[in-house]
CSV table of C-alpha atoms in Angstrom, one decimal:
chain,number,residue,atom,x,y,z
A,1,UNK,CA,0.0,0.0,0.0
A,2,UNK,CA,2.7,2.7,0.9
A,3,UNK,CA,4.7,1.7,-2.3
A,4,UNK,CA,1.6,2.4,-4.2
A,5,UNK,CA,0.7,5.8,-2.4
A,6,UNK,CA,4.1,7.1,-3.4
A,7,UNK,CA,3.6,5.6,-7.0
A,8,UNK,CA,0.1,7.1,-7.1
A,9,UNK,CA,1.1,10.3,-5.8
A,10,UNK,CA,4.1,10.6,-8.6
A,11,UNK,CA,1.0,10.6,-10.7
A,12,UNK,CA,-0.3,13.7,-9.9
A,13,UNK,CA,-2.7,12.6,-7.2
A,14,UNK,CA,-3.2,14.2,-3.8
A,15,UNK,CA,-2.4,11.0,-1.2
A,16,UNK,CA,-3.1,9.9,2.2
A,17,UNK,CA,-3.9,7.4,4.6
A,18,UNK,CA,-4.7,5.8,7.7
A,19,UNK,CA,-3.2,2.5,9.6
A,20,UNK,CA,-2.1,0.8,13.0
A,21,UNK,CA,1.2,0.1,14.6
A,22,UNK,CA,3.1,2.6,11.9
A,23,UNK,CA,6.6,2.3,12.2
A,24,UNK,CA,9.7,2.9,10.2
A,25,UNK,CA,10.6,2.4,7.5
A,26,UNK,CA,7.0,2.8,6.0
A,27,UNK,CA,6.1,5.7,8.2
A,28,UNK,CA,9.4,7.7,7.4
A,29,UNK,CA,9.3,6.7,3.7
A,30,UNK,CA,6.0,8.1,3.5
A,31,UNK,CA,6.6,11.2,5.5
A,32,UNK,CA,9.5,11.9,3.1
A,33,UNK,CA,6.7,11.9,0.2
A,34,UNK,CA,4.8,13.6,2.2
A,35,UNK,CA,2.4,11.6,2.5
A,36,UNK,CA,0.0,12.5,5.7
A,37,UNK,CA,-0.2,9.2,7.6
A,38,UNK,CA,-2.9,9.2,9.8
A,39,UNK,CA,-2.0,6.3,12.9
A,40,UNK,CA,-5.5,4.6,14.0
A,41,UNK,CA,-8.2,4.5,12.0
A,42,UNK,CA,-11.3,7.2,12.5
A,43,UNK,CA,-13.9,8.6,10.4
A,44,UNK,CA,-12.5,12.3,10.5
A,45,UNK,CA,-9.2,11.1,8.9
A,46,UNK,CA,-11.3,11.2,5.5
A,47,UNK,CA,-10.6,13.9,3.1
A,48,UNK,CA,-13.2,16.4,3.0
A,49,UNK,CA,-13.6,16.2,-0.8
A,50,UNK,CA,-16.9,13.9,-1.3
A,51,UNK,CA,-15.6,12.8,-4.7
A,52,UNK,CA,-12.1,11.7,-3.4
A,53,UNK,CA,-11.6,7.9,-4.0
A,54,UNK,CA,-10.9,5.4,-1.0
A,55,UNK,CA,-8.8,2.7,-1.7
A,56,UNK,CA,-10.1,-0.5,0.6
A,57,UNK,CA,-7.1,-2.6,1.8
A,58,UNK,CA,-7.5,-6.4,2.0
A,59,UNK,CA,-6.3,-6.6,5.8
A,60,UNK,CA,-9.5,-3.8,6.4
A,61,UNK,CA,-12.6,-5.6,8.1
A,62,UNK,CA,-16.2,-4.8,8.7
A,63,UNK,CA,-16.1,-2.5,11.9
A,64,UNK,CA,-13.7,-0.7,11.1
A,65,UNK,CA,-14.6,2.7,12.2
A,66,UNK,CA,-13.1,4.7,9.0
A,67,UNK,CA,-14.4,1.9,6.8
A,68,UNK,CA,-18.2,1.8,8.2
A,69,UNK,CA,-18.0,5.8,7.2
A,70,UNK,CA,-16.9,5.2,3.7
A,71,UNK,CA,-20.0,2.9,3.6
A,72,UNK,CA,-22.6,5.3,5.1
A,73,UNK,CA,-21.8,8.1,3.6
A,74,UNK,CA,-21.8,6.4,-0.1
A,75,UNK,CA,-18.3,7.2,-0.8
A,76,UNK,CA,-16.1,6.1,-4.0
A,77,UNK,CA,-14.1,3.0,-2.7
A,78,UNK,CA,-11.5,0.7,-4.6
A,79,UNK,CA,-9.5,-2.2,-3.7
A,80,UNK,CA,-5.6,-1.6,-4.7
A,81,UNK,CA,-5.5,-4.1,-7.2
A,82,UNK,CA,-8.4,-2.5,-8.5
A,83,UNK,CA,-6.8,0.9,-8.5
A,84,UNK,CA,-3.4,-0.9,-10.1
A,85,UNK,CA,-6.0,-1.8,-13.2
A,86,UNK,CA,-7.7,1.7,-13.9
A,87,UNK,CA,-4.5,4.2,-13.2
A,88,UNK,CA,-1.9,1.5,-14.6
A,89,UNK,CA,-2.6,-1.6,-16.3
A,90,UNK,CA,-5.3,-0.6,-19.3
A,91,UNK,CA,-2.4,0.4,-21.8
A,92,UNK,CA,0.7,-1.8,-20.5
A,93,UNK,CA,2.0,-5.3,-21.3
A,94,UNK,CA,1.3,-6.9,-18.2
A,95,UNK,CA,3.5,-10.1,-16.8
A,96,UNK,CA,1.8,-11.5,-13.5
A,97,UNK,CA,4.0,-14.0,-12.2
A,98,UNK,CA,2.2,-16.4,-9.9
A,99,UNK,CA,2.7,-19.5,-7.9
A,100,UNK,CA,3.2,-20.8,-4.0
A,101,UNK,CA,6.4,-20.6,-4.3
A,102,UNK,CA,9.5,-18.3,-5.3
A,103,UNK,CA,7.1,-15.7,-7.0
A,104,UNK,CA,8.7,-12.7,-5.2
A,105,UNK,CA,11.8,-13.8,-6.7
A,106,UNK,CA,11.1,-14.7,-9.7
A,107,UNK,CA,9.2,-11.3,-10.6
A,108,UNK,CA,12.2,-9.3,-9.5
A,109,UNK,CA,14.4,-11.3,-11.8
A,110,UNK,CA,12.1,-10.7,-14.3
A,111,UNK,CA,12.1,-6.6,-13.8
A,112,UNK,CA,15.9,-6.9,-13.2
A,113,UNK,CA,15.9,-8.6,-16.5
A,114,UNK,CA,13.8,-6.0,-18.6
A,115,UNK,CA,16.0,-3.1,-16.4
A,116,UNK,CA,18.9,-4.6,-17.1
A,117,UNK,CA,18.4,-4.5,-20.8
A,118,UNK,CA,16.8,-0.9,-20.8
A,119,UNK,CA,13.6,-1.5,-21.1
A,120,UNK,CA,12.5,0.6,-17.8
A,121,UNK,CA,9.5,-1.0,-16.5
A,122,UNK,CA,7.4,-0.9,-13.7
A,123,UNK,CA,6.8,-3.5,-10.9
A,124,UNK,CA,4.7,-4.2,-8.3
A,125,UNK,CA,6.4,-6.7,-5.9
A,126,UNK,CA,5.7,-8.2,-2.2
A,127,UNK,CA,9.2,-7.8,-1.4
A,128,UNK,CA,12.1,-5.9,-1.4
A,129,UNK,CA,14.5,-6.5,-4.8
A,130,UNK,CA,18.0,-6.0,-4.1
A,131,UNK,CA,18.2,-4.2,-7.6
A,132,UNK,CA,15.6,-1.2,-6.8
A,133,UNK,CA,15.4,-0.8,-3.0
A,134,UNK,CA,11.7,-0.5,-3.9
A,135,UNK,CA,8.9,-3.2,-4.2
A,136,UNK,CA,6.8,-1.1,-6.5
A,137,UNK,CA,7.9,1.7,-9.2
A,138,UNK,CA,6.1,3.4,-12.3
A,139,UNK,CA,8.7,3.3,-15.4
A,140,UNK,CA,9.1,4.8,-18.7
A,141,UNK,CA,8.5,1.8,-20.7
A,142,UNK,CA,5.3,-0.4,-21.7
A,143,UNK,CA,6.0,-3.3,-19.5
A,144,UNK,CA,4.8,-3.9,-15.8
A,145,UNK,CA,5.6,-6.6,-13.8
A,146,UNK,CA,3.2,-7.9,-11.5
A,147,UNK,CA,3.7,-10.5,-8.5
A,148,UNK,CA,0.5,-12.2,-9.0
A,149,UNK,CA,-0.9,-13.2,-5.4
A,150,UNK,CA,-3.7,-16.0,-5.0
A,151,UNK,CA,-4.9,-14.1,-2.0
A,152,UNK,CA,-8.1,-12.2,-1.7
A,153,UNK,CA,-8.6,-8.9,-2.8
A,154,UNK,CA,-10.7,-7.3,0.3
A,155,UNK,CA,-13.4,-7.3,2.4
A,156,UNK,CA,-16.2,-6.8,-0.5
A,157,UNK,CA,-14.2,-9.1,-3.5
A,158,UNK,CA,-13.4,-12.3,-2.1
A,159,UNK,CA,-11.7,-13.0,-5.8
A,160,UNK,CA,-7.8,-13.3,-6.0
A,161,UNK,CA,-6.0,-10.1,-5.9
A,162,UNK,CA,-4.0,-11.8,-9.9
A,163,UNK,CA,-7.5,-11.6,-11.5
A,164,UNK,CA,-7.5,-7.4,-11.4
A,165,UNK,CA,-3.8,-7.5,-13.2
A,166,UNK,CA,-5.4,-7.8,-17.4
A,167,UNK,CA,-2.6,-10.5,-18.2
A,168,UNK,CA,-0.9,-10.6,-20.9
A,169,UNK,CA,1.4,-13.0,-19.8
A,170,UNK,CA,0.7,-15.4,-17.0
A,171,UNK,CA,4.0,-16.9,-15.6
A,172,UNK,CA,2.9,-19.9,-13.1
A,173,UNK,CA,6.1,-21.6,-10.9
A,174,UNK,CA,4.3,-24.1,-8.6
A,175,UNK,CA,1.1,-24.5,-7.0
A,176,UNK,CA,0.5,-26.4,-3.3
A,177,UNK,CA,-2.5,-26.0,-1.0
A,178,UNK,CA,-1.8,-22.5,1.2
A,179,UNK,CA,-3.7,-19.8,2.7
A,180,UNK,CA,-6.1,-22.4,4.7
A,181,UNK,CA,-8.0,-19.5,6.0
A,182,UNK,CA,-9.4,-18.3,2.3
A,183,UNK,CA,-9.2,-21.9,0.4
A,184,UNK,CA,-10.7,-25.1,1.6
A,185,UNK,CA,-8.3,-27.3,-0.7
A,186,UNK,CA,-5.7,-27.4,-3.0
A,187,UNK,CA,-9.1,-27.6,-5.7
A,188,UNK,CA,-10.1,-24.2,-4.8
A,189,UNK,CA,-6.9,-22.4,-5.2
A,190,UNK,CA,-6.5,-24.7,-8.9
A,191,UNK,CA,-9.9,-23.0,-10.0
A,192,UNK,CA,-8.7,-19.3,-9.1
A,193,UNK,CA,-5.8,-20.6,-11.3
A,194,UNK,CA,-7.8,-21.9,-13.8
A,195,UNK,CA,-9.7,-18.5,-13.6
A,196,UNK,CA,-6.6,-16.4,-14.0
A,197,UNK,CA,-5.6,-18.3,-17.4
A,198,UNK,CA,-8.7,-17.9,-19.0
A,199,UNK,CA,-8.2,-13.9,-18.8
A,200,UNK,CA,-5.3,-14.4,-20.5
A,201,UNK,CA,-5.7,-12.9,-24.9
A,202,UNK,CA,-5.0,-15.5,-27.5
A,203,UNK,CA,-2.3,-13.1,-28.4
A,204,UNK,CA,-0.7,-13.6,-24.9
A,205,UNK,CA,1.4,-16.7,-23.0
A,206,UNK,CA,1.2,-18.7,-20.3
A,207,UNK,CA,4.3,-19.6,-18.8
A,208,UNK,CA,4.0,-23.0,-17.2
A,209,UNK,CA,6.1,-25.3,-14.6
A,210,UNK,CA,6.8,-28.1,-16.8
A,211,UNK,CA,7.8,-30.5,-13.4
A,212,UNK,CA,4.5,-29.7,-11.2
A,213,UNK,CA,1.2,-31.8,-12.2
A,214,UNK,CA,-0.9,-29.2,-10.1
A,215,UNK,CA,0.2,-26.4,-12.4
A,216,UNK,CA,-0.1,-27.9,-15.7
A,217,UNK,CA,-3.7,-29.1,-15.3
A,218,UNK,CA,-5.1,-25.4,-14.5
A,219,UNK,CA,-3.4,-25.1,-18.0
A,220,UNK,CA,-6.0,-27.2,-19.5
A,221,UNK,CA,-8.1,-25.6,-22.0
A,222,UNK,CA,-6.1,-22.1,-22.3
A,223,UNK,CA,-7.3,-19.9,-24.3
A,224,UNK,CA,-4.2,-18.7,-24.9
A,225,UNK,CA,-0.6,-20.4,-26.3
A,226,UNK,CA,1.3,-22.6,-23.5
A,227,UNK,CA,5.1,-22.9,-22.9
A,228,UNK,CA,6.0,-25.2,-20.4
A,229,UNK,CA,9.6,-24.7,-18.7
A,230,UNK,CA,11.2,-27.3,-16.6
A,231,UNK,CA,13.7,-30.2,-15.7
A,232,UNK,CA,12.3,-32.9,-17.2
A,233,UNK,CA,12.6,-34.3,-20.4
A,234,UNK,CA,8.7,-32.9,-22.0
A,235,UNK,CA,9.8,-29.2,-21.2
A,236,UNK,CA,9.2,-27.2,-24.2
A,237,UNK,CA,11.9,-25.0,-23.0
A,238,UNK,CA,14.4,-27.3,-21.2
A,239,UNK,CA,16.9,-26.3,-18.2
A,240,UNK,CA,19.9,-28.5,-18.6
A,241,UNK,CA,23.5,-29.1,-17.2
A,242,UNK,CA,22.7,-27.2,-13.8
A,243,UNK,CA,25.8,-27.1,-11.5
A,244,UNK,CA,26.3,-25.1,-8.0
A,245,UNK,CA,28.9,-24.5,-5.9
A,246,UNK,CA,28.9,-21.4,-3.1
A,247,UNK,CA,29.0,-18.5,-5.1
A,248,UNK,CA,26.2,-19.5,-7.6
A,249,UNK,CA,24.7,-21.8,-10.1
A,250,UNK,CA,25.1,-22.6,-13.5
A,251,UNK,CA,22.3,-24.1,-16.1
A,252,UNK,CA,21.8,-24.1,-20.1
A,253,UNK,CA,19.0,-22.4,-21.3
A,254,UNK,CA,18.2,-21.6,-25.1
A,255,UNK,CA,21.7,-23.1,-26.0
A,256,UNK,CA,23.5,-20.6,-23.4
A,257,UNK,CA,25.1,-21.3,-20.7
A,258,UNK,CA,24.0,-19.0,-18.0
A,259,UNK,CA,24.6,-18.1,-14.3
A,260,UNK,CA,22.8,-16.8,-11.9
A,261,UNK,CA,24.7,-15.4,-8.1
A,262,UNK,CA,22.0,-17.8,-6.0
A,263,UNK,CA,22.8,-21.2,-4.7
A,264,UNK,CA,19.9,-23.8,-5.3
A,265,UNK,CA,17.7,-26.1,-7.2
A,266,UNK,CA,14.6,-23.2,-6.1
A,267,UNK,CA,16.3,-20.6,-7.9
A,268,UNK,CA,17.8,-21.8,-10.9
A,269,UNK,CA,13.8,-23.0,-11.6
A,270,UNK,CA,12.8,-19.3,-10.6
A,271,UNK,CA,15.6,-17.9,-13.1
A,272,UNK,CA,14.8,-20.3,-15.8
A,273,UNK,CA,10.7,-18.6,-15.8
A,274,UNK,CA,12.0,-15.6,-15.6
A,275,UNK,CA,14.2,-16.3,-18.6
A,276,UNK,CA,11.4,-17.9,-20.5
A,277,UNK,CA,9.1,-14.8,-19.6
A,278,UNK,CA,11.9,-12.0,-20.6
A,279,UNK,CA,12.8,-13.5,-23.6
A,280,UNK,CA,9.1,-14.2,-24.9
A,281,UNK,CA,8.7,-9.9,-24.1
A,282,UNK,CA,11.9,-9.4,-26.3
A,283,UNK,CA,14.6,-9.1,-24.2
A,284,UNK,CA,17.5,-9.7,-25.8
A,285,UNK,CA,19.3,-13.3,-24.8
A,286,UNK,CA,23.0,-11.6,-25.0
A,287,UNK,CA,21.6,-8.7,-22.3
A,288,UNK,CA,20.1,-11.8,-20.0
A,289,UNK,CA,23.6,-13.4,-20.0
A,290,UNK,CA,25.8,-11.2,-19.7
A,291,UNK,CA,24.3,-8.2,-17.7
A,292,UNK,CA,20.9,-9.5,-16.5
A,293,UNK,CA,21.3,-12.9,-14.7
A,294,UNK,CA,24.6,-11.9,-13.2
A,295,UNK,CA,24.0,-8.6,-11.9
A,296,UNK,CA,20.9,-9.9,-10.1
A,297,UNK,CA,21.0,-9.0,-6.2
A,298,UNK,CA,18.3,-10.9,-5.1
A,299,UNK,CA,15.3,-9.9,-2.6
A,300,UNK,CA,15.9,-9.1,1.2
A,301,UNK,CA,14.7,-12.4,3.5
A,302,UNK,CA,15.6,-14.6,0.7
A,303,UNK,CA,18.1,-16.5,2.5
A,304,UNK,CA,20.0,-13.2,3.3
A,305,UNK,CA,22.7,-12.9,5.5
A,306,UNK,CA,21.5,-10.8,8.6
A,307,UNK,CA,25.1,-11.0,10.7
A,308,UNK,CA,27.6,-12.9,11.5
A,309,UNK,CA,29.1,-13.1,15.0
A,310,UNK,CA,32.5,-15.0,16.3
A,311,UNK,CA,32.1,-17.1,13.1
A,312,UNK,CA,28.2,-18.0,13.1
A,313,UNK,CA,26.0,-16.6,10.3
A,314,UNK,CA,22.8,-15.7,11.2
A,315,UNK,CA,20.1,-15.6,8.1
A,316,UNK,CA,17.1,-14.8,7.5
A,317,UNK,CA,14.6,-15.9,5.2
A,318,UNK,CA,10.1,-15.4,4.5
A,319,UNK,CA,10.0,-19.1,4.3
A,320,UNK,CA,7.3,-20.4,5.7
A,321,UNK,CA,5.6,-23.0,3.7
A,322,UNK,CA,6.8,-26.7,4.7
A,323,UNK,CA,8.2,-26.8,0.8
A,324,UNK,CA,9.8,-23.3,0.9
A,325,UNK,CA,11.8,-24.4,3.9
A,326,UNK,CA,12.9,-27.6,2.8
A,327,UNK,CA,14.1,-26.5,-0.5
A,328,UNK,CA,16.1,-23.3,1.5
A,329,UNK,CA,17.5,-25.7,3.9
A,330,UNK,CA,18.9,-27.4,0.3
A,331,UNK,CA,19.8,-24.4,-0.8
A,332,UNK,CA,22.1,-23.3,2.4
A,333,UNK,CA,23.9,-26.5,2.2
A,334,UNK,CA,25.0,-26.1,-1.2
A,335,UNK,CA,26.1,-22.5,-0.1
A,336,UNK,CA,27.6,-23.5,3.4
A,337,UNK,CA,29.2,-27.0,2.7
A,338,UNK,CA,30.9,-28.5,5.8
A,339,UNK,CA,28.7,-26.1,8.4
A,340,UNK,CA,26.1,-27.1,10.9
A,341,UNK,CA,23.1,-25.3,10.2
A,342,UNK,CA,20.2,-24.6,12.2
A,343,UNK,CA,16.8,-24.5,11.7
A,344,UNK,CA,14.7,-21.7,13.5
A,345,UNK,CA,10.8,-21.5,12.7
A,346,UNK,CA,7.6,-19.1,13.6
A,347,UNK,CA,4.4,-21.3,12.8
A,348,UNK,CA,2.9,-17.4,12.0
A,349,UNK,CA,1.0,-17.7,8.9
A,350,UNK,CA,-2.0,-18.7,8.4
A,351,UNK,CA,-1.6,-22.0,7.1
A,352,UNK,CA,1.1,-22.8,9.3
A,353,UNK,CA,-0.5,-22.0,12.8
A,354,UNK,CA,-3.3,-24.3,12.0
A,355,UNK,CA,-2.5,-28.2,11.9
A,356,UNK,CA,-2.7,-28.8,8.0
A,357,UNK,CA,1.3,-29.1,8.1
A,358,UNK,CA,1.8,-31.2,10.9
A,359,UNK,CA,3.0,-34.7,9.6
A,360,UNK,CA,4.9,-33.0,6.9
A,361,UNK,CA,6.7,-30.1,9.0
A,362,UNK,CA,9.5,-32.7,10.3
A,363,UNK,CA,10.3,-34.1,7.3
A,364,UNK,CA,10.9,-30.6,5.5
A,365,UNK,CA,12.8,-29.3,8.9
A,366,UNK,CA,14.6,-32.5,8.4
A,367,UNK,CA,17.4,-31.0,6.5
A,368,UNK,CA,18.7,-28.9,9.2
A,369,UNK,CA,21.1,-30.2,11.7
A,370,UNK,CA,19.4,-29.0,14.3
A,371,UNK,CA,15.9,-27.0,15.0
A,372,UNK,CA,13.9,-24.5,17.1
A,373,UNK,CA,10.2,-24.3,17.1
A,374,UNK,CA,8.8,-21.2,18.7
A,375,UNK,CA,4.8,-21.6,19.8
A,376,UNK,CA,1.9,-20.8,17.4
A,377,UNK,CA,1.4,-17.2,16.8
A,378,UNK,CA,-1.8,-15.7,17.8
A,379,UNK,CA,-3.0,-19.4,18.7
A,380,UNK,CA,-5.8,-17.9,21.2
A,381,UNK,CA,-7.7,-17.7,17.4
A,382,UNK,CA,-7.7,-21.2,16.8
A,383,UNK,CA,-9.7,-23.7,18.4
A,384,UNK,CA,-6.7,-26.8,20.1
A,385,UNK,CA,-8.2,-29.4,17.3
A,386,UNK,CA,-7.4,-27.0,14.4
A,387,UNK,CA,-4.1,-26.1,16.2
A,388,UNK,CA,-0.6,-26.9,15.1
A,389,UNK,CA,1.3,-28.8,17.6
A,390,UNK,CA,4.7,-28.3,17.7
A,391,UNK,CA,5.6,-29.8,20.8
A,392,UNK,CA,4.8,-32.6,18.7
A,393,UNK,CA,6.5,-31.6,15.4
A,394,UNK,CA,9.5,-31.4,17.7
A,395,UNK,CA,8.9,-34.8,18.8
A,396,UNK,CA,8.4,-36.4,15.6
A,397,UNK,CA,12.3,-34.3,14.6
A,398,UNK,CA,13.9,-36.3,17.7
A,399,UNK,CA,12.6,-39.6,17.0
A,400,UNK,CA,14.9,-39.0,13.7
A,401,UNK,CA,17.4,-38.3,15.9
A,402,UNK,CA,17.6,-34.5,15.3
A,403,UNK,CA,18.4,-32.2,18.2
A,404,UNK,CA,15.4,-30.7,18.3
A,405,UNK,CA,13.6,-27.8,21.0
A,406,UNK,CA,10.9,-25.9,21.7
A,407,UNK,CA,11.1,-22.8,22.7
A,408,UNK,CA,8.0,-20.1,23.8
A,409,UNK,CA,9.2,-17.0,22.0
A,410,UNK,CA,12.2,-15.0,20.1
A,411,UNK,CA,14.4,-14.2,23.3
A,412,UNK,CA,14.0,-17.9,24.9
A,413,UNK,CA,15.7,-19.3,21.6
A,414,UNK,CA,18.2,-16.8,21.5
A,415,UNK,CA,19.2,-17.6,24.3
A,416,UNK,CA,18.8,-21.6,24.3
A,417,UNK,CA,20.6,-20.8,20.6
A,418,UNK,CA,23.6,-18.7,21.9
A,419,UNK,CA,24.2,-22.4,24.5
A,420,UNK,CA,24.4,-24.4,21.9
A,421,UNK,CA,26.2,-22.5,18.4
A,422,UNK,CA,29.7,-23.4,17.5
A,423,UNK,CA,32.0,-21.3,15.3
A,424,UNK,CA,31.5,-22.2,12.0
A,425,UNK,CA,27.2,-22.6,12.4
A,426,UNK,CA,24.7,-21.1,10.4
A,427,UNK,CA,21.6,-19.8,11.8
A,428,UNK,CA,18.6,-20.0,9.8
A,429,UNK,CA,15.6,-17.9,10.5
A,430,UNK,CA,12.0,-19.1,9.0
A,431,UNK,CA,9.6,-16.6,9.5
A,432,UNK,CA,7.0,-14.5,7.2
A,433,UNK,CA,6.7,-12.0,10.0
A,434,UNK,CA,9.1,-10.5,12.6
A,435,UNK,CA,9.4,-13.0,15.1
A,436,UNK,CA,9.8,-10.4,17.5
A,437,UNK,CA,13.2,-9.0,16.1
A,438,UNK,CA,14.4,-12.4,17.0
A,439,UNK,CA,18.0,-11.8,14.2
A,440,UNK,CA,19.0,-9.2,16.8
A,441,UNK,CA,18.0,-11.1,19.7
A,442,UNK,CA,20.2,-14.0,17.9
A,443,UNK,CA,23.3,-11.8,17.3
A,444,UNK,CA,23.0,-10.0,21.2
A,445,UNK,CA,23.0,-13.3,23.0
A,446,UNK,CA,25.8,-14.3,20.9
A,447,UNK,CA,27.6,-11.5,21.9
A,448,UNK,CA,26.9,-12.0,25.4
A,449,UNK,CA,28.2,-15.4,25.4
């Protein structure tokens, strides 16, 4: 929301806004725009003007004081992705890159990609791209890159937010069952899927995973041409000849060899869509290789390195998706061969705090060395049946034989942590919130030690 505001406001447009808990760095990007940020939420924070347009964000609940005077007094009201199609997306070629997994990632490549080559297009992104220092910008050029999110769109569309973004091409990495609290089963988020292909022209693309059944049957029936990209030997556009060690990964792609600075089976398949995608929008394949792909800084909590004290790395990553972290946990033993690593993990979202994960949790935590469990974030709002358990996950990680412990909160696994670490470990933080600033809780008890 605050990336768009400034985007929005770049426009021409008078912007403000209300919300809880504001903090840096929204609150002091937005004052340096400024941006009026109203903190709490209260009818007279409206603008006066009765034709000024609300924008409705999904997090915003009937009740809500401001909200329940936009609806009595008749006002104008949009949801942002909504907004994103009318100011935006009507004139633009629009690549929504979609997925459970590695979509942040992959659409920053993909804007890195078109930048890279000078193209200059905008992006929308839930994350923050190494390469901008922004998750959302408004370029000079025809292109926009969208990270499509299966999630709903707000309190009056219960639609994904990726069905507002007028594809032109649709670039789908993976889909697993996630968000439990929106979608009763993996069917229900393959028919918003299915939903999103069929807006896609004849003249477009859909950019499919070529390796993951669930993906390639929403592709059934396309209106619009298919490319499948993948490992496996019915690709359409094969990756080949991948190699890692720590600095990076090597694959062939179009008959190049390419690299890309990330260690890991999840991102050379995220940098081989992204390829696909900026080579089907005209990118050139020299630009890609030589400029693009190398030059690509990744995205903050992507397995970034947070600190390092007396010779123990501590990282930080949004994983929090049994698949996400098993495929990280690969990924940070290809980059730190020969290290212990540790396994620390927030059940926060909504998927995770509930107990649809709970037999599978342990095997994807398996790749660690050793694991922390913290307790179930806001688990007053779920009933104990519904509840994940992870006492028991923890159980389940020693009958394995892994050192394995559960801790309450951030600063009682800091400190259980800063016991146990040994030069040379690597501290792995799971989380798709803040865990209670538990990086610098980490690196203080360390230092304590």
């Amino acid at each position: 929301m605050g990336a768009v505001a400034a985007m929005v406001q770049e426009e021409g447009w008078e912007v403000g806004g209300s919300d809880e808990n504001v903090y840096p760095p929204l609150s002091t990007f937005l004052a340096s725009r400024g941006i009026v940020l109203h903190e709490g939420y209260r009818p007279e924070n409206l603008p006066s003007e009765p034709e000024a347009i609300v924008i409705v964000g999904n997090a915003i609940k009937r009740g809500n004081p401001e909200l329940e005077a936009v609806l009595e007094d008749k006002r104008f009201y949009l949801s942002l992705p909504e907004l994103l199609k009318f100011l935006f997306l009507r004139k633009t070629r629009n690549f929504v890159v979609a997925g459970t997994h590695g979509k942040t990632t992959t659409a920053s490549l993909l804007a890195w990609l078109f930048a890279a080559a000078g193209k200059d297009p905008s992006f929308l992104i839930g994350g923050l791209p190494g390469n901008f220092g922004a998750g959302a910008r408004k370029g000079k050029g025809d292109v926009w890159i969208l990270e499509g999110d299966e999630y709903d769109t707000a309190f009056f569309d219960k639609r994904s937010k990726f069905l507002h973004y007028l594809p032109e091409v649709v670039v789908i990495n993976n889909i697993e069952f996630d968000h439990a609290d929106i979608f009763p089963d993996l069917a229900a988020i393959q028919l918003s899927f299915r939903r999103l292909i069929h807006l896609v022209p004849r003249n477009g693309r859909v950019i499919v995973n070529a390796d993951d059944p669930n993906s390639l049957a929403v592709c059934e029936g396309s209106p619009a041409p298919v490319t499948t990209v993948g490992l496996g030997p019915r690709a359409d556009i094969p990756i080949r000849a991948i190699e890692y060690n720590q600095e990076g990964s090597e694959f062939e792609m179009f008959g190049r060899r390419l690299r890309i600075p990330l260690v890991g089976e999840l991102y050379v398949r995220d940098a081989g869509m992204a390829v696909a995608a900026a080579v089907h929008g005209g990118v050139p394949l020299e630009s890609i290789a030589e400029e693009g792909l190398p030059g690509f800084l990744g995205v903050r909590r992507r397995g970034e390195i947070r600190t390092e004290v007396d010779g123990i790395t501590v990282i930080d990553d949004f994983g929090h998706h049994p698949t996400a972290i098993r495929e990280t946990l690969r990924s940070l033993r290809l980059r730190f061969p020969q290290r212990r690593i540790w396994a620390i993990f927030e059940p926060r979202s909504n998927t995770t705090r509930r107990a649809v994960f709970q037999r599978v949790l342990p095997d994807a935590l398996d790749g660690a060395d050793g694991v922390f469990l913290a307790d179930v974030a806001r688990k007053d709002q779920l009933p104990d049946v519904d509840r994940l358990d992870p006492r028991k996950v923890i159980e389940d990680l020693r009958r394995k034989g892994k050192p394995a412990f559960f801790e309450p909160d951030a600063s009682a696994i800091a400190n259980h942590m800063a016991d146990l670490a040994e030069q040379g470990d690597v501290l792995a933080v799971f989380s798709n919130g803040g865990f209670d600033g538990i990086q610098e809780k980490l690196a203080a008890a360390l230092r304590r030690r």
